[in-house]
XYZ file of C-alpha atoms in Angstrom:
560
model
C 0.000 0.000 0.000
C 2.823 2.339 0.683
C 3.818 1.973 -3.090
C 0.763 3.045 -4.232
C 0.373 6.029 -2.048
C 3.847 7.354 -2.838
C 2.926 6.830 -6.459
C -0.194 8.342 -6.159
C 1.466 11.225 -4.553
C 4.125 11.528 -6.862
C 1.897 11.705 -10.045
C -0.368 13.946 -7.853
C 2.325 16.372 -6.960
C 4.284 16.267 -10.716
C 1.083 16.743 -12.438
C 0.306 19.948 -10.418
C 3.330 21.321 -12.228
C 2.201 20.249 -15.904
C 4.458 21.226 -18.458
C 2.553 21.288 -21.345
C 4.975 18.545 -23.258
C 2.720 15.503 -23.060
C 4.025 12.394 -24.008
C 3.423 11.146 -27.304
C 1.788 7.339 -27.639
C 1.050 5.148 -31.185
C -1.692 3.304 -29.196
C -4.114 4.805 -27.017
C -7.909 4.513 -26.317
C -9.251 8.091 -27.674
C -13.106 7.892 -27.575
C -16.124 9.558 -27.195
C -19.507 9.169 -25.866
C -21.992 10.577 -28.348
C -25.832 10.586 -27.111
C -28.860 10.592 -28.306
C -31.379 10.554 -26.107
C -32.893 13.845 -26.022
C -30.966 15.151 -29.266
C -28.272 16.571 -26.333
C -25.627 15.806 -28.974
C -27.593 14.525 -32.188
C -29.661 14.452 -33.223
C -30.532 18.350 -33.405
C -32.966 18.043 -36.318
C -35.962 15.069 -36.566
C -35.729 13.537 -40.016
C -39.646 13.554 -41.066
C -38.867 14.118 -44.488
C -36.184 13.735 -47.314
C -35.073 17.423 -46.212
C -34.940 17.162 -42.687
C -32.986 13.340 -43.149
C -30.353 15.077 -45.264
C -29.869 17.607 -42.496
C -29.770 14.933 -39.294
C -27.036 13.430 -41.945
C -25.034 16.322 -42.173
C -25.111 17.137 -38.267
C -23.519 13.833 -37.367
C -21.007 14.390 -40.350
C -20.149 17.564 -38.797
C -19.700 15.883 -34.963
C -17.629 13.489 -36.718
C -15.405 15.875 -38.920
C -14.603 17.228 -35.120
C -13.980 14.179 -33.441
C -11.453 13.255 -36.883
C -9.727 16.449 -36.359
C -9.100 15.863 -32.780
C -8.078 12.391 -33.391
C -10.569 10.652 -31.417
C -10.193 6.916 -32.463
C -13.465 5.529 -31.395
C -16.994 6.878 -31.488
C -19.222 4.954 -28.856
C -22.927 5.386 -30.664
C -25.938 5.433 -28.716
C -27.199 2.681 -30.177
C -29.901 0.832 -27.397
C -31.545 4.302 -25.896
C -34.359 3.570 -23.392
C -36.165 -0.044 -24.705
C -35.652 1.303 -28.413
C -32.880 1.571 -31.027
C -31.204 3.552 -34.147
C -31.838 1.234 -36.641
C -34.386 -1.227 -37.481
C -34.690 -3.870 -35.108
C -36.943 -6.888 -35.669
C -36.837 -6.647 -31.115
C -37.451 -3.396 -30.226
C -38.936 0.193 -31.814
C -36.838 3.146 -33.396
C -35.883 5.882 -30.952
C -38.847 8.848 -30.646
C -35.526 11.284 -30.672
C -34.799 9.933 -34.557
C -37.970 11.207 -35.871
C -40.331 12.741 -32.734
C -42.497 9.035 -33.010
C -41.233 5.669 -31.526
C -41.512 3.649 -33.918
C -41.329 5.576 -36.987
C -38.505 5.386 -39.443
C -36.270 8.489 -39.960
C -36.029 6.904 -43.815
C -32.414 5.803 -42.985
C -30.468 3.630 -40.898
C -28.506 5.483 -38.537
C -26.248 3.022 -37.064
C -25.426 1.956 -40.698
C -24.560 5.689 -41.427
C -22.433 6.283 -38.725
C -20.370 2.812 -38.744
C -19.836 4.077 -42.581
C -19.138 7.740 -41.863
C -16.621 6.408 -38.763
C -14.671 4.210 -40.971
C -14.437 6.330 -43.722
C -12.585 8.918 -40.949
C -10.383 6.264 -39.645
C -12.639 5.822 -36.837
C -13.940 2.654 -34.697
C -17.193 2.797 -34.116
C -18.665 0.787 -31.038
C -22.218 0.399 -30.221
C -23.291 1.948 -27.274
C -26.112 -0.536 -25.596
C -27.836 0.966 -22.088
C -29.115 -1.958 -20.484
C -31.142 -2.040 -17.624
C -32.567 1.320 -18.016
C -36.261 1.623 -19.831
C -37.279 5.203 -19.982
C -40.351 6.416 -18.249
C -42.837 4.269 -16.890
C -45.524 5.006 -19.218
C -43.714 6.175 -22.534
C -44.213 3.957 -25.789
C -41.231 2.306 -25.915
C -41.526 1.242 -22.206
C -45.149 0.136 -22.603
C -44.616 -1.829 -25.762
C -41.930 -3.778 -23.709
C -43.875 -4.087 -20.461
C -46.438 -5.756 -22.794
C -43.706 -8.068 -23.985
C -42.327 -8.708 -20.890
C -44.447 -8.027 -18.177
C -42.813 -10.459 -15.618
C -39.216 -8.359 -16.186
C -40.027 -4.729 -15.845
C -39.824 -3.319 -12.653
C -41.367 0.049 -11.557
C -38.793 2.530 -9.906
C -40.558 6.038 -8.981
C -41.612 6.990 -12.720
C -38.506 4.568 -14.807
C -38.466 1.319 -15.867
C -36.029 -0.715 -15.273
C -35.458 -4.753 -16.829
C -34.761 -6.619 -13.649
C -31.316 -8.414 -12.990
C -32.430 -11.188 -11.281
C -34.845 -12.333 -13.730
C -33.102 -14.849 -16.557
C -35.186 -13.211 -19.348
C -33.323 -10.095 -18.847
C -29.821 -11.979 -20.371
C -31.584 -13.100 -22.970
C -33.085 -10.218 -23.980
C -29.974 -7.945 -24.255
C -28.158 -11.214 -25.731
C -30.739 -11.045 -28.543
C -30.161 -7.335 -29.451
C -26.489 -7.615 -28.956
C -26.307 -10.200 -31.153
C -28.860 -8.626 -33.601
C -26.174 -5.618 -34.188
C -23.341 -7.945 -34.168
C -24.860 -10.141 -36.576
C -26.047 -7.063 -39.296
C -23.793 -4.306 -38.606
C -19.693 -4.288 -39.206
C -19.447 -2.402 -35.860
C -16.078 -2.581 -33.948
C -17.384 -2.944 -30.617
C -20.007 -3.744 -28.260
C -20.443 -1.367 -25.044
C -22.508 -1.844 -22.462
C -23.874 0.905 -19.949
C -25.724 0.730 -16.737
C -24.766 -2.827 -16.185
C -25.358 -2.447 -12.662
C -27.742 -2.439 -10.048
C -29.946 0.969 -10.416
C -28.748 3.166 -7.320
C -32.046 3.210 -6.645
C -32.879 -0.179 -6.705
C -33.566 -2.251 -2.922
C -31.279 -4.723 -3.286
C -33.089 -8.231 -0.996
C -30.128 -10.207 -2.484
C -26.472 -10.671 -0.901
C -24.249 -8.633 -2.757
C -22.738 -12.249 -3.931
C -25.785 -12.896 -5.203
C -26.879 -9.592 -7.019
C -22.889 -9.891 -8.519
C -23.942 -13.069 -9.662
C -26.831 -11.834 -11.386
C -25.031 -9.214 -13.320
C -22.373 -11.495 -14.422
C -25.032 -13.726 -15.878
C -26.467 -11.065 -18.321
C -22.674 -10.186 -19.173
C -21.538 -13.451 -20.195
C -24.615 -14.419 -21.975
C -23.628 -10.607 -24.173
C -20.523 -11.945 -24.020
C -21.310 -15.021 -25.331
C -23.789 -13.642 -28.205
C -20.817 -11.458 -29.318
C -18.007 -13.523 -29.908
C -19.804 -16.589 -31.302
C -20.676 -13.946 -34.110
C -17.545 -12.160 -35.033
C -14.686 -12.705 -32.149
C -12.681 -9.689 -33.375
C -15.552 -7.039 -31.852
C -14.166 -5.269 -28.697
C -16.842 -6.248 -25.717
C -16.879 -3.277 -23.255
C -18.347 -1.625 -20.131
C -18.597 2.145 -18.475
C -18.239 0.719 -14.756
C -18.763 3.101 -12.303
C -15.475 5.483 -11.522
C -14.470 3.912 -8.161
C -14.392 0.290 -8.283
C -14.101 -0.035 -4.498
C -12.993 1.195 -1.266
C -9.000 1.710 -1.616
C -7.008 1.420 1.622
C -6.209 4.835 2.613
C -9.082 6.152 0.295
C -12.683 5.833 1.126
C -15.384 5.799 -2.341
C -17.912 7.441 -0.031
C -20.327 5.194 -0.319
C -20.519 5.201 -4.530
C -18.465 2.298 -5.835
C -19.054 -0.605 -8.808
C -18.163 -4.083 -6.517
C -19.861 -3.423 -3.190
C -22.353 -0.736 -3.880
C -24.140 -2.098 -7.129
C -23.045 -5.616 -7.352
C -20.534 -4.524 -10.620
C -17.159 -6.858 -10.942
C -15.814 -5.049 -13.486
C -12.185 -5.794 -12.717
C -12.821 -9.529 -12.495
C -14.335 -9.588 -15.889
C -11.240 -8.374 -16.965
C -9.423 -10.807 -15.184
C -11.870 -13.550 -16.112
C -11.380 -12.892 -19.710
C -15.134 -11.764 -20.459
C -14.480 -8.071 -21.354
C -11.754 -6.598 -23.718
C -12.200 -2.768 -22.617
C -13.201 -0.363 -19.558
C -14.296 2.546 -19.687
C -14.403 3.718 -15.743
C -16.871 6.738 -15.540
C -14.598 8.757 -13.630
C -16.551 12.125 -13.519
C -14.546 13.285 -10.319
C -11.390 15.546 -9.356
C -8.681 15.309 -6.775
C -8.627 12.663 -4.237
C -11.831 11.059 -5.977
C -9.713 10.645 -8.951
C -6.250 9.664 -9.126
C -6.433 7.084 -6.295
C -8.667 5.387 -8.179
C -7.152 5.649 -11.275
C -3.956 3.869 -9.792
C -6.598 1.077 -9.041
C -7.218 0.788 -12.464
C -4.220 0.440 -13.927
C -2.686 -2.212 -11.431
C -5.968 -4.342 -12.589
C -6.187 -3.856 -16.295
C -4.891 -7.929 -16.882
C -3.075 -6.949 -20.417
C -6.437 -5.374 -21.224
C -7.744 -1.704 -22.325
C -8.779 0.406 -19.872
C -10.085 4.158 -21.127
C -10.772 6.882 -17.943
C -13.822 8.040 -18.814
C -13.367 12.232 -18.371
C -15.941 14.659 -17.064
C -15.870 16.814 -19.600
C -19.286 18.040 -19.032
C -18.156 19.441 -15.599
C -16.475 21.720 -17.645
C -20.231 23.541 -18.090
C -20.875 26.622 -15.839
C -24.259 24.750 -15.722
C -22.258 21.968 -14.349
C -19.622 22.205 -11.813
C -17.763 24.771 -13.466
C -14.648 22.767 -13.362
C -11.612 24.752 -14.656
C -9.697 23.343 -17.685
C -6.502 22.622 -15.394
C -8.502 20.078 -13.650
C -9.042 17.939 -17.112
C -5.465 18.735 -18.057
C -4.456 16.766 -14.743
C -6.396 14.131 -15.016
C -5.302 13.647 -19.329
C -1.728 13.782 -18.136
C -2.290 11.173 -15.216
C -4.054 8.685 -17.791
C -1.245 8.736 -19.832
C 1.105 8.948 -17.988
C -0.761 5.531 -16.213
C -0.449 3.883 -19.537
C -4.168 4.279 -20.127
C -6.528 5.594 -22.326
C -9.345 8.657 -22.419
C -12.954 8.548 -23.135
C -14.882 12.153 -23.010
C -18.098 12.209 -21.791
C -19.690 13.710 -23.924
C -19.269 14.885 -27.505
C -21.156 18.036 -27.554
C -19.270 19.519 -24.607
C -16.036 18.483 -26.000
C -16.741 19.371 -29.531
C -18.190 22.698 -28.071
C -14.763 23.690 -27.380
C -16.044 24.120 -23.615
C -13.528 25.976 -21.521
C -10.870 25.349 -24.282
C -10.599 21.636 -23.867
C -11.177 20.991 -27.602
C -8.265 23.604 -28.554
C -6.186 21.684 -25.545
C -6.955 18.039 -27.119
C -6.294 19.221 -30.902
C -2.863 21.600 -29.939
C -1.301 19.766 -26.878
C -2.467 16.853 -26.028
C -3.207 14.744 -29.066
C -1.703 16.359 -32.183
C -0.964 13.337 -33.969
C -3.377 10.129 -34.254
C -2.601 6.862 -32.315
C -3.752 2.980 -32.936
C -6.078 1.607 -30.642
C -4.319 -0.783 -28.255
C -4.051 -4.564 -30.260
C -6.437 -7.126 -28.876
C -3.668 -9.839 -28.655
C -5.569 -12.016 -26.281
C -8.365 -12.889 -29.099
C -5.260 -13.278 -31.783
C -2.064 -12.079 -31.647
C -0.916 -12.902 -35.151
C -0.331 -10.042 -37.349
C -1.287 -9.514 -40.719
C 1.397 -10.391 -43.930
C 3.040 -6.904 -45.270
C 1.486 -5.364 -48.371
C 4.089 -7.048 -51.437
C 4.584 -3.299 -53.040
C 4.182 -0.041 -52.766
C 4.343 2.889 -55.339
C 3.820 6.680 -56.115
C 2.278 7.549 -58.966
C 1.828 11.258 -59.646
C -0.656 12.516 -56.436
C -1.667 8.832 -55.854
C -0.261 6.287 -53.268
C -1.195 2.748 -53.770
C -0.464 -0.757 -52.333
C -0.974 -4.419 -52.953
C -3.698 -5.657 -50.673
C -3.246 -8.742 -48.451
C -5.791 -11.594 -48.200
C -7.786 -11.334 -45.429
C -8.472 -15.093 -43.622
C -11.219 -13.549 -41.557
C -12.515 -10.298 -42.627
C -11.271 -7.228 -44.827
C -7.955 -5.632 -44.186
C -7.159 -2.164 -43.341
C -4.356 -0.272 -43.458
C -2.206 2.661 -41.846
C -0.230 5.122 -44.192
C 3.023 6.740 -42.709
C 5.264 9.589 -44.196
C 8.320 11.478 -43.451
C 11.497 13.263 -45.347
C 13.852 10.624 -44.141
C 13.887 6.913 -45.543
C 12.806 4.344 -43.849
C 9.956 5.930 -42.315
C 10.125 5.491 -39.189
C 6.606 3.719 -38.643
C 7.374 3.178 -34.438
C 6.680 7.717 -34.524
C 2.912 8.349 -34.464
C 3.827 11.514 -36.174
C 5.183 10.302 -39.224
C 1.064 8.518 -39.368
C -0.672 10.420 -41.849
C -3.899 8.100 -42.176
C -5.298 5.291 -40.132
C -7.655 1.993 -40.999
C -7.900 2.910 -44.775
C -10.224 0.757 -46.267
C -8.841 1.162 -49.775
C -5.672 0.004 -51.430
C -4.803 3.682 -52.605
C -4.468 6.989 -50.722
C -4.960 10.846 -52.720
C -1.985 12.291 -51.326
C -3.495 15.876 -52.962
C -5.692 16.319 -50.225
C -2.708 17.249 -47.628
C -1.735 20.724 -47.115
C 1.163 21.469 -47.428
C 1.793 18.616 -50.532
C 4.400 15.902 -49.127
C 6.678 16.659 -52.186
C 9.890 14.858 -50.740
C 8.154 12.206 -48.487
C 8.572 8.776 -48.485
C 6.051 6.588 -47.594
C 5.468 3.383 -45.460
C 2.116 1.507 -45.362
C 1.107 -1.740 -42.531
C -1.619 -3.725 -42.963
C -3.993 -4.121 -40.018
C -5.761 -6.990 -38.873
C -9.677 -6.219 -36.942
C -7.959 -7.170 -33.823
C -5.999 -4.374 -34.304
C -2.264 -6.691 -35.027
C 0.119 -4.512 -37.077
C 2.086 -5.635 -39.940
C 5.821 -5.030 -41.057
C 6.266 -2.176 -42.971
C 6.547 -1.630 -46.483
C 8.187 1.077 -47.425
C 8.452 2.990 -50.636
C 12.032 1.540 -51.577
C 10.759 -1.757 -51.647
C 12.438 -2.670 -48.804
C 10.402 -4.785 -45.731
C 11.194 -3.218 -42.494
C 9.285 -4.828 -38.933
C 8.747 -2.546 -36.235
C 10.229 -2.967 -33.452
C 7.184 -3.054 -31.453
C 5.300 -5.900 -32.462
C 3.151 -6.232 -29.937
C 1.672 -2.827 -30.235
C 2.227 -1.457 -27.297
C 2.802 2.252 -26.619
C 5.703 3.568 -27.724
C 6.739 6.783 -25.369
C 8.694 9.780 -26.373
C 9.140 13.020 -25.296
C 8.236 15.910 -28.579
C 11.323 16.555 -30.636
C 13.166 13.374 -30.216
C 11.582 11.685 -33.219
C 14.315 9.919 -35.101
C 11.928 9.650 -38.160
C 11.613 13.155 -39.152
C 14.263 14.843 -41.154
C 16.968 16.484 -39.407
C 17.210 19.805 -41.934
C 15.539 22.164 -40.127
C 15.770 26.110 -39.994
C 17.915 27.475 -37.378
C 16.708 28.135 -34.230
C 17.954 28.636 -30.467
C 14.671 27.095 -29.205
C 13.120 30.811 -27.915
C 13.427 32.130 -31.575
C 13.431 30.993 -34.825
C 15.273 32.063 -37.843
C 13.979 32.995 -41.286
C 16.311 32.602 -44.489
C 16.462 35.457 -46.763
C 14.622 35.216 -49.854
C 10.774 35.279 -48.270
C 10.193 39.073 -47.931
C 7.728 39.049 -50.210
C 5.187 37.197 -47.523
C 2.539 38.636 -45.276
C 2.582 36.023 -42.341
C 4.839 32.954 -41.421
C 2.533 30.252 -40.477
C 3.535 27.495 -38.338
C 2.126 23.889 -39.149
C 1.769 20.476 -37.785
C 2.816 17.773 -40.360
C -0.624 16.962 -40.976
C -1.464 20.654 -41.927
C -3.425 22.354 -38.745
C -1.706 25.644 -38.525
C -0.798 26.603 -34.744
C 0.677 29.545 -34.715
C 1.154 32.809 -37.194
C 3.139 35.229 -37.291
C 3.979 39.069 -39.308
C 6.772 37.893 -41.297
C 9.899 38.904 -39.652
C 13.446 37.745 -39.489
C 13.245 36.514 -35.950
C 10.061 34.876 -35.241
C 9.603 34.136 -30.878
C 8.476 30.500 -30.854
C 9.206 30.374 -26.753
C 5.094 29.815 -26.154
C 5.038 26.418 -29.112
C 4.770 23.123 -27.173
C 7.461 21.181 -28.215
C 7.598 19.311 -31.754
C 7.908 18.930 -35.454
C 6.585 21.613 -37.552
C 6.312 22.790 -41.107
C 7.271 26.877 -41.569
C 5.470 28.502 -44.724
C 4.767 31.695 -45.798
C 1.378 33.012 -46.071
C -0.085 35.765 -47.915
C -4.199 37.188 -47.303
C -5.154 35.131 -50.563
C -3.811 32.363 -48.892
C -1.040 31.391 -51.119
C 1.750 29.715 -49.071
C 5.227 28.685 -49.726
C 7.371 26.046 -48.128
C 10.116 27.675 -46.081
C 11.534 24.215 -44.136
C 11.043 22.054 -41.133
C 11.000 23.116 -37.654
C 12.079 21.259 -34.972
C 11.369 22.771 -31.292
C-alpha cells in the first residue's frame, strides 16, 4: 500500500506542475460518448422528411469531422436508448428522438450511417447498448416492452427498469447484442448501466446480485463472440471500483455498492475494454485511477473524463482540472474517453483547442487485442507513387477485410514506431490521394502496414521496396518526449529554441505560419526575421509563408 500512495502522490504532486509537453503514444484509447437521447448531442434536427434526413445526416457528419480532427479513435454510438434503437430492429422500436415518433422510421439507418461515416474517418465505431434502463414508466417504448415482458419490468418512482435477477433479462440484451453484431460491421459492443440501479432495494447478498449481473454479461458476451470474435466487448463501470485502503469511495463504488465486478471480468477474460466513468477531481480521482491500472490484466482500460463538468451549468470545473487528469491517464499507460461529444466538440472551456494543440496532435492505434489473436497480418508485397496517388498491394484477409495505416516522413525508412510520421489510419482502400494534404508531401517517403480487426500490425513496407518490422510488435505504446523523433528529417531552420530564424529570400510574404505535419496551422506570425516561438509546445513543424489570398510557400522544417 505504501507503493501506491507514494505513487499516487508523486503523479499527484508532478502533475500539479504540468508542463505542457505531453508524451506522445502510437496506441491509445481516444473515444467519445456521443448521445442521443434527447438530441443533447444529435440528433438536433428530426428527419420527417427527405429534407430534414439530409440535415440529421449532415449534423452527425459535422460531430464526426470534429472528433477526426481531434483524433478521437473511437466513437461509442448510442445505439440501445431507453427499450428502443437507431436502426431497425426486428426486437425493439426506433428511438422517438430519430424522428419525434417511436416507432417511426427516420427513412435511414442510422447506425449503418455512422459505422460508414466512422470508418471512412479512420474511426472505430462501437455500439453503445444501455441496459437495464427503460425510460419512463408510461412512454411507448416502455409500454410496448412491459407488454412483452411483463414479468421483467420493474417500476422505480416513474422509470423502468429490466430486472437483474430475472433470466429473461440476459436473454433479452443477448438477442439485441447479437442482432447488431450479426447485421452491422461495428467494432465494438459497449454496455452501460450494467449495474444495479442506485435506486434499486437490493433483498439479495451482494454475492448474489454480482452473480446476477455477471449472468447477463456473459450471456452478451457469449452472443458477441460466437458472431464475429474480433468485436471489442466493453463496459462504463462506475469510476471507483471499491474502497482503496487509505481512500474511502464514499459510499458510490461498482463491486460493493451495485453488485458490478468489473475488474474480475477483466481478469476472467469476459471483457476486452473499460471505460471507468470517472466524472470526479482530486482525491476522488487519481487514487482510483492507480486502481485501475494495477488491474487492467493486459487489457484496455479508457478513464472516462468529465468533460461536461467543464459547463458553468455543471460544476464549473476549470480546464486545469481535465489537463491533470489527461496527463495522469497517460502517464498511467491508459486511455481517455470524453463524456460527452457536444461539450467536448463545443470547445467548452478550451478543452477541444487543448486536445487538438497539446495533447493529441498526432493520431494513435487503438491498443491490439492480442488475447483474441495475436498474429499479425502479412506486409502489403509493393508499394508505389504515382503522380498525387499512393497505392499498395492488398493482403488476403483469412477472416474479414484488411485495413491499413499510411506513414510519411522526409527521411527513408519511415520510421513507422513515430505516431507523427502517421498520416492516415484503418484505410479501407488500397490507394491513398496524397493531394488532399496541405502542405503537398513533395519529398516524403512513404510506409504503409496492414492491419488486422484485432488491431495486429504488420511489417512495414516502405516505398524503396524494402520490408522493415517494427520494433514493437506487440503494439504497445511507444513513449517519447516531442522533438526526439528519429523519423523526421533532421534539416531544419535554425533556431535557439526561444526564436526561430527565417532565411532570406521570403520578404515578399505577409505572415509565417507554423504547421503540424498533418497541416493544422498553430501559430502565425507578421513575417519577420526573428520569429519568438518560446510559447510552441514542443515538436515537429512545417514553416510557410502566407499571404491574405492564402497562397503559401514552403520555407523548411522546424524542430522545437
Amino acid at each position: 500500500m505504501r507503493k501506491i500512495v507514494l505513487i499516487f502522490t508523486l503523479l499527484y504532486i508532478g502533475v500539479l506542475a504540468a508542463t505542457a509537453q505531453p508524451t506522445i503514444v502510437k496506441t491509445e484509447m481516444r473515444a467519445v460518448w456521443l448521445t442521443v437521447i434527447g438530441g443533447i448531442d444529435w440528433p438536433r434536427t428530426a428527419a420527417k422528411n427527405p429534407t430534414s434526413m439530409k440535415q440529421q445526416q449532415q449534423e452527425l457528419c459535422r460531430i464526426l469531422d470534429q472528433l477526426q480532427a481531434a483524433n478521437i479513435n473511437c466513437v461509442l454510438m448510442h445505439t440501445r436508448v431507453r427499450a428502443s434503437v437507431i436502426y431497425p430492429s426486428t426486437i425493439e422500436p426506433y428511438c422517438e428522438y430519430l424522428t419525434g415518433k417511436t416507432g417511426m422510421s427516420p427513412g435511414y439507418d442510422p447506425l449503418q450511417f455512422c459505422i460508414d461515416e466512422c470508418h471512412k474517418r479512420g474511426m472505430q465505431c462501437h455500439a453503445w447498448v444501455v441496459t437495464l434502463p427503460v425510460g419512463k414508466w408510461n412512454s411507448a417504448a416502455t409500454k410496448q416492452l412491459r407488454q412483452k415482458m411483463p414479468n421483467t419490468i420493474r417500476k422505480i418512482g416513474d422509470e423502468g427498469f429490466m430486472n437483474p435477477e430475472r433470466p429473461e433479462t440476459a436473454d433479452h440484451l443477448a438477442s439485441i447484442c447479437k442482432e447488431i453484431t450479426e447485421r452491422y460491421d461495428v467494432d465494438g459492443i459497449h454496455l452501460d448501466y450494467i449495474r444495479y440501479p442506485e435506486t434499486w432495494k437490493i433483498t439479495v447478498s451482494r454475492e448474489e446480485g454480482r452473480r446476477n449481473i455477471n449472468r447477463i454479461v456473459r450471456a452478451i458476451h457469449d452472443a458477441v463472440k460466437e458472431t464475429k470474435p474480433w468485436v471489442m466487448f466493453s463496459c462504463s463501470p462506475i469510476g471507483k471500483f471499491d474502497d482503496l485502503t487509505r481512500f474511502s469511495s464514499k459510499g458510490w463504488n461498482a463491486y460493493s455498492k451495485v453488485c458490478q465486478d468489473a475488474q474480475g471480468w477483466l481478469r476472467d477474460g469476459v471483457m476486452d475494454a473499460l471505460f471507468p466513468m470517472m466524472y470526479f477531481k482530486g482525491d476522488h480521482f487519481y487514487p482510483f485511477a492507480i486502481d485501475w491500472q494495477q488491474h487492467t490484466y493486459g487489457r484496455i482500460i479508457a478513464g472516462g473524463l468529465g468533460t461536461y463538468m467543464l459547463d458553468k451549468g455543471q460544476q464549473n470545473w476549470s480546464l486545469d482540472v481535465m489537463k491533470r487528469e489527461m496527463y495522469v491517464l497517460r502517464d498511467l499507460g491508459l486511455g481517455h474517453a470524453h463524456f460527452r461529444s457536444k461539450f467536448f466538440t463545443d470547445n467548452t472551456k478550451g478543452v477541444y483547442d487543448f486536445s487538438v494543440n497539446e495533447f493529441d496532435p498526432y493520431p494513435a492505434l487503438i491498443p491490439p487485442m492480442t488475447w483474441e489473436h495475436s498474429q499479425a497480418p502479412a506486409a502489403p508485397a509493393s508499394l508505389q507513387v504515382n503522380g498525387n496517388v499512393l497505392s499498395w498491394s492488398a493482403v488476403p484477409a483469412s477472416e474479414s477485410y484488411t485495413l491499413y495505416n499510411i506513414y510519411a516522413s522526409e527521411v527513408t525508412p519511415v520510421d513507422t514506431d513515430d505516431p507523427r510520421n502517421l498520416i492516415a489510419t484503418r484505410v479501407m482502400e488500397t490507394s491513398l490521394d496524397l493531394s488532399m494534404y496541405q502542405p503537398p508531401l513533395t519529398g516524403f517517403h512513404f510506409a504503409v502496414t496492414a492491419l488486422d480487426r484485432y488491431g495486429n500490425e504488420s511489417p512495414a513496407r516502405q516505398d524503396n521496396g524494402r520490408l522493415s518490422a517494427p520494433s514493437v510488435a506487440d503494439g504497445s505504446a511507444v513513449s517519447m518526449t516531442p522533438g526526439n523523433s528519429p523519423g523526421i528529417s533532421l534539416s531544419t531552420l535554425p533556431t535557439n529554441g526561444t526564436t526561430l530564424t527565417i532565411p532570406e529570400g521570403f520578404s515578399e510574404a505577409e505572415y509565417i505560419a507554423i504547421e503540424t505535419l498533418q497541416g493544422t496551422i498553430v501559430a502565425t506570425f507578421p513575417n519577420s526575421r526573428t520569429i519568438n516561438i518560446s510559447q510552441l509546445p514542443q515538436g515537429i513543424y512545417l514553416v510557410k509563408t502566407l499571404n491574405s489570398q492564402g497562397i503559401t510557400r514552403r520555407i523548411g522544417t522546424l524542430k522545437k
